[in-house]
GROMACS .gro file of N, CA and C in nm:
model
  252
    1MET      N    1  -1.224  14.454   6.933
    1MET     CA    2  -1.292  14.344   6.897
    1MET      C    3  -1.203  14.245   6.822
    2GLY      N    4  -1.078  14.251   6.849
    2GLY     CA    5  -0.983  14.152   6.796
    2GLY      C    6  -0.955  14.185   6.647
    3GLU      N    7  -0.885  14.092   6.581
    3GLU     CA    8  -0.841  14.111   6.442
    3GLU      C    9  -0.958  14.089   6.349
    4THR      N   10  -1.053  14.021   6.384
    4THR     CA   11  -1.169  13.986   6.281
    4THR      C   12  -1.306  14.043   6.334
    5GLY      N   13  -1.306  14.130   6.426
    5GLY     CA   14  -1.436  14.173   6.467
    5GLY      C   15  -1.452  14.316   6.444
    6CYS      N   16  -1.574  14.362   6.424
    6CYS     CA   17  -1.610  14.508   6.399
    6CYS      C   18  -1.762  14.540   6.441
    7ALA      N   19  -1.795  14.657   6.448
    7ALA     CA   20  -1.923  14.704   6.462
    7ALA      C   21  -1.947  14.819   6.370
    8TYR      N   22  -2.071  14.820   6.312
    8TYR     CA   23  -2.101  14.915   6.216
    8TYR      C   24  -2.258  14.948   6.204
    9ILE      N   25  -2.295  15.053   6.139
    9ILE     CA   26  -2.422  15.083   6.118
    9ILE      C   27  -2.466  15.058   5.983
   10VAL      N   28  -2.598  15.010   5.970
   10VAL     CA   29  -2.647  14.984   5.838
   10VAL      C   30  -2.780  15.058   5.828
   11GLY      N   31  -2.831  15.081   5.709
   11GLY     CA   32  -2.952  15.158   5.684
   11GLY      C   33  -3.013  15.107   5.560
   12ARG      N   34  -3.148  15.140   5.544
   12ARG     CA   35  -3.226  15.106   5.426
   12ARG      C   36  -3.224  15.224   5.329
   13ASP      N   37  -3.179  15.197   5.212
   13ASP     CA   38  -3.175  15.297   5.106
   13ASP      C   39  -3.322  15.334   5.053
   14SER      N   40  -3.337  15.424   4.964
   14SER     CA   41  -3.469  15.462   4.902
   14SER      C   42  -3.526  15.344   4.809
   15ASP      N   43  -3.424  15.268   4.765
   15ASP     CA   44  -3.474  15.151   4.683
   15ASP      C   45  -3.484  15.018   4.760
   16SER      N   46  -3.481  15.036   4.885
   16SER     CA   47  -3.506  14.922   4.994
   16SER      C   48  -3.378  14.834   5.010
   17LYS      N   49  -3.274  14.866   4.944
   17LYS     CA   50  -3.156  14.793   4.962
   17LYS      C   51  -3.090  14.834   5.091
   18ILE      N   52  -3.010  14.737   5.162
   18ILE     CA   53  -2.960  14.765   5.281
   18ILE      C   54  -2.805  14.811   5.255
   19SER      N   55  -2.759  14.906   5.315
   19SER     CA   56  -2.618  14.956   5.283
   19SER      C   57  -2.554  14.992   5.407
   20PHE      N   58  -2.415  15.006   5.401
   20PHE     CA   59  -2.331  15.052   5.521
   20PHE      C   60  -2.343  15.203   5.531
   21ARG      N   61  -2.367  15.254   5.666
   21ARG     CA   62  -2.351  15.388   5.701
   21ARG      C   63  -2.229  15.407   5.773
   22THR      N   64  -2.142  15.329   5.773
   22THR     CA   65  -2.012  15.335   5.832
   22THR      C   66  -1.904  15.293   5.721
   23ASP      N   67  -1.793  15.366   5.722
   23ASP     CA   68  -1.686  15.336   5.636
   23ASP      C   69  -1.600  15.223   5.697
   24LEU      N   70  -1.604  15.112   5.614
   24LEU     CA   71  -1.529  14.988   5.672
   24LEU      C   72  -1.416  14.955   5.566
   25THR      N   73  -1.360  15.056   5.501
   25THR     CA   74  -1.256  15.023   5.406
   25THR      C   75  -1.120  14.959   5.473
   26PHE      N   76  -1.113  14.976   5.597
   26PHE     CA   77  -0.999  14.922   5.653
   26PHE      C   78  -1.017  14.762   5.667
   27MET      N   79  -1.152  14.714   5.643
   27MET     CA   80  -1.158  14.570   5.637
   27MET      C   81  -1.144  14.513   5.490
   28ASP      N   82  -1.205  14.596   5.401
   28ASP     CA   83  -1.214  14.562   5.264
   28ASP      C   84  -1.227  14.695   5.175
   29PRO      N   85  -1.153  14.723   5.092
   29PRO     CA   86  -1.157  14.846   5.019
   29PRO      C   87  -1.289  14.882   4.951
   30LYS      N   88  -1.360  14.778   4.920
   30LYS     CA   89  -1.498  14.805   4.856
   30LYS      C   90  -1.608  14.864   4.956
   31TYR      N   91  -1.579  14.832   5.093
   31TYR     CA   92  -1.680  14.859   5.195
   31TYR      C   93  -1.688  15.007   5.230
   32VAL      N   94  -1.719  15.086   5.126
   32VAL     CA   95  -1.737  15.234   5.140
   32VAL      C   96  -1.880  15.261   5.190
   33LEU      N   97  -1.899  15.394   5.225
   33LEU     CA   98  -2.031  15.432   5.271
   33LEU      C   99  -2.118  15.405   5.163
   34GLY      N  100  -2.234  15.348   5.183
   34GLY     CA  101  -2.340  15.315   5.075
   34GLY      C  102  -2.319  15.187   5.015
   35TYR      N  103  -2.224  15.107   5.046
   35TYR     CA  104  -2.202  14.974   4.980
   35TYR      C  105  -2.318  14.877   5.024
   36GLU      N  106  -2.363  14.808   4.937
   36GLU     CA  107  -2.476  14.725   4.967
   36GLU      C  108  -2.437  14.611   5.073
   37ASN      N  109  -2.512  14.582   5.167
   37ASN     CA  110  -2.482  14.476   5.263
   37ASN      C  111  -2.607  14.370   5.263
   38THR      N  112  -2.572  14.254   5.207
   38THR     CA  113  -2.689  14.145   5.193
   38THR      C  114  -2.678  14.040   5.304
   39THR      N  115  -2.616  14.070   5.414
   39THR     CA  116  -2.613  13.964   5.514
   39THR      C  117  -2.736  13.951   5.592
   40GLU      N  118  -2.766  13.839   5.632
   40GLU     CA  119  -2.897  13.806   5.703
   40GLU      C  120  -2.915  13.887   5.842
   41TYR      N  121  -2.793  13.906   5.910
   41TYR     CA  122  -2.802  13.984   6.033
   41TYR      C  123  -2.809  14.140   6.019
   42ALA      N  124  -2.772  14.188   5.900
   42ALA     CA  125  -2.804  14.330   5.869
   42ALA      C  126  -2.956  14.342   5.851
   43ALA      N  127  -3.005  14.255   5.773
   43ALA     CA  128  -3.154  14.262   5.749
   43ALA      C  129  -3.225  14.242   5.867
   44LYS      N  130  -3.180  14.163   5.965
   44LYS     CA  131  -3.247  14.142   6.099
   44LYS      C  132  -3.249  14.266   6.188
   45ALA      N  133  -3.139  14.343   6.168
   45ALA     CA  134  -3.121  14.467   6.247
   45ALA      C  135  -3.218  14.570   6.198
   46LEU      N  136  -3.277  14.561   6.078
   46LEU     CA  137  -3.376  14.660   6.033
   46LEU      C  138  -3.506  14.596   6.023
   47SER      N  139  -3.536  14.470   6.059
   47SER     CA  140  -3.661  14.401   6.037
   47SER      C  141  -3.771  14.448   6.121
   48GLY      N  142  -3.737  14.520   6.229
   48GLY     CA  143  -3.837  14.559   6.329
   48GLY      C  144  -3.864  14.454   6.433
   49ALA      N  145  -3.799  14.339   6.433
   49ALA     CA  146  -3.817  14.240   6.529
   49ALA      C  147  -3.735  14.257   6.651
   50GLY      N  148  -3.659  14.360   6.664
   50GLY     CA  149  -3.584  14.389   6.789
   50GLY      C  150  -3.434  14.325   6.776
   51GLU      N  151  -3.378  14.318   6.881
   51GLU     CA  152  -3.234  14.278   6.885
   51GLU      C  153  -3.216  14.126   6.891
   52GLY      N  154  -3.104  14.078   6.852
   52GLY     CA  155  -3.078  13.938   6.866
   52GLY      C  156  -2.941  13.906   6.832
   53ASN      N  157  -2.897  13.778   6.825
   53ASN     CA  158  -2.767  13.738   6.799
   53ASN      C  159  -2.763  13.596   6.740
   54GLY      N  160  -2.656  13.550   6.690
   54GLY     CA  161  -2.656  13.413   6.637
   54GLY      C  162  -2.537  13.392   6.553
   55LEU      N  163  -2.518  13.278   6.494
   55LEU     CA  164  -2.422  13.242   6.399
   55LEU      C  165  -2.478  13.251   6.263
   56PHE      N  166  -2.398  13.318   6.170
   56PHE     CA  167  -2.447  13.352   6.040
   56PHE      C  168  -2.320  13.344   5.945
   57LYS      N  169  -2.346  13.364   5.822
   57LYS     CA  170  -2.235  13.374   5.721
   57LYS      C  171  -2.231  13.521   5.678
   58ASP      N  172  -2.099  13.563   5.665
   58ASP     CA  173  -2.064  13.706   5.632
   58ASP      C  174  -2.084  13.723   5.487
   59SER      N  175  -2.046  13.835   5.434
   59SER     CA  176  -2.056  13.866   5.292
   59SER      C  177  -1.951  13.789   5.215
   60HIS      N  178  -1.848  13.728   5.288
   60HIS     CA  179  -1.742  13.647   5.210
   60HIS      C  180  -1.782  13.502   5.239
   61GLY      N  181  -1.885  13.463   5.299
   61GLY     CA  182  -1.913  13.329   5.328
   61GLY      C  183  -1.855  13.266   5.446
   62ASN      N  184  -1.782  13.338   5.529
   62ASN     CA  185  -1.716  13.303   5.651
   62ASN      C  186  -1.820  13.298   5.765
   63GLY      N  187  -1.806  13.201   5.861
   63GLY     CA  188  -1.881  13.197   5.971
   63GLY      C  189  -1.861  13.316   6.067
   64VAL      N  190  -1.965  13.372   6.111
   64VAL     CA  191  -1.943  13.488   6.203
   64VAL      C  192  -2.051  13.486   6.317
   65LEU      N  193  -2.014  13.519   6.437
   65LEU     CA  194  -2.092  13.535   6.545
   65LEU      C  195  -2.141  13.679   6.545
   66ALA      N  196  -2.263  13.708   6.537
   66ALA     CA  197  -2.303  13.851   6.512
   66ALA      C  198  -2.426  13.887   6.611
   67ALA      N  199  -2.422  14.011   6.646
   67ALA     CA  200  -2.541  14.063   6.737
   67ALA      C  201  -2.591  14.192   6.661
   68TYR      N  202  -2.725  14.213   6.668
   68TYR     CA  203  -2.780  14.320   6.591
   68TYR      C  204  -2.891  14.380   6.680
   69THR      N  205  -2.917  14.510   6.655
   69THR     CA  206  -3.025  14.583   6.719
   69THR      C  207  -3.056  14.702   6.626
   70PRO      N  208  -3.194  14.730   6.621
   70PRO     CA  209  -3.232  14.854   6.564
   70PRO      C  210  -3.191  14.975   6.644
   71MET      N  211  -3.182  15.084   6.575
   71MET     CA  212  -3.132  15.203   6.650
   71MET      C  213  -3.252  15.307   6.661
   72ASN      N  214  -3.243  15.403   6.739
   72ASN     CA  215  -3.346  15.493   6.750
   72ASN      C  216  -3.344  15.617   6.644
   73ILE      N  217  -3.259  15.596   6.552
   73ILE     CA  218  -3.253  15.679   6.430
   73ILE      C  219  -3.327  15.604   6.322
   74GLN      N  220  -3.436  15.664   6.264
   74GLN     CA  221  -3.523  15.604   6.175
   74GLN      C  222  -3.447  15.529   6.060
   75GLY      N  223  -3.477  15.396   6.048
   75GLY     CA  224  -3.418  15.322   5.929
   75GLY      C  225  -3.276  15.275   5.954
   76THR      N  226  -3.225  15.275   6.082
   76THR     CA  227  -3.088  15.238   6.090
   76THR      C  228  -3.078  15.119   6.198
   77GLY      N  229  -2.973  15.040   6.199
   77GLY     CA  230  -2.953  14.942   6.286
   77GLY      C  231  -2.800  14.925   6.310
   78LEU      N  232  -2.762  14.875   6.429
   78LEU     CA  233  -2.628  14.845   6.471
   78LEU      C  234  -2.599  14.699   6.465
   79VAL      N  235  -2.486  14.661   6.400
   79VAL     CA  236  -2.434  14.522   6.387
   79VAL      C  237  -2.312  14.513   6.431
   80ALA      N  238  -2.272  14.414   6.523
   80ALA     CA  239  -2.143  14.380   6.562
   80ALA      C  240  -2.120  14.226   6.528
   81GLY      N  241  -1.996  14.202   6.491
   81GLY     CA  242  -1.965  14.061   6.451
   81GLY      C  243  -1.818  14.027   6.475
   82ILE      N  244  -1.801  13.899   6.483
   82ILE     CA  245  -1.655  13.852   6.479
   82ILE      C  246  -1.653  13.717   6.420
   83GLU      N  247  -1.541  13.692   6.351
   83GLU     CA  248  -1.539  13.556   6.276
   83GLU      C  249  -1.551  13.443   6.365
   84ASN      N  250  -1.626  13.337   6.332
   84ASN     CA  251  -1.634  13.224   6.427
   84ASN      C  252  -1.534  13.123   6.399
   0.00000   0.00000   0.00000
């Protein structure tokens, strides 16, 4: 996915926060398993509204083209994005 793209799994914690289910420390050392993800596209992956894509802001405030979909594993979603 190039130098700025990645795909990862997110899930909803028992306190309803959304967090990484994938280790992304290669992108940022703080992105360990369980790190909270507050992006709009991660929330959409878990919203029950199905799949989609669009232009969003990532957790650093950068523009990103992202696609998201719920997974067949309860409470998880798949997100893929690349900086715009």
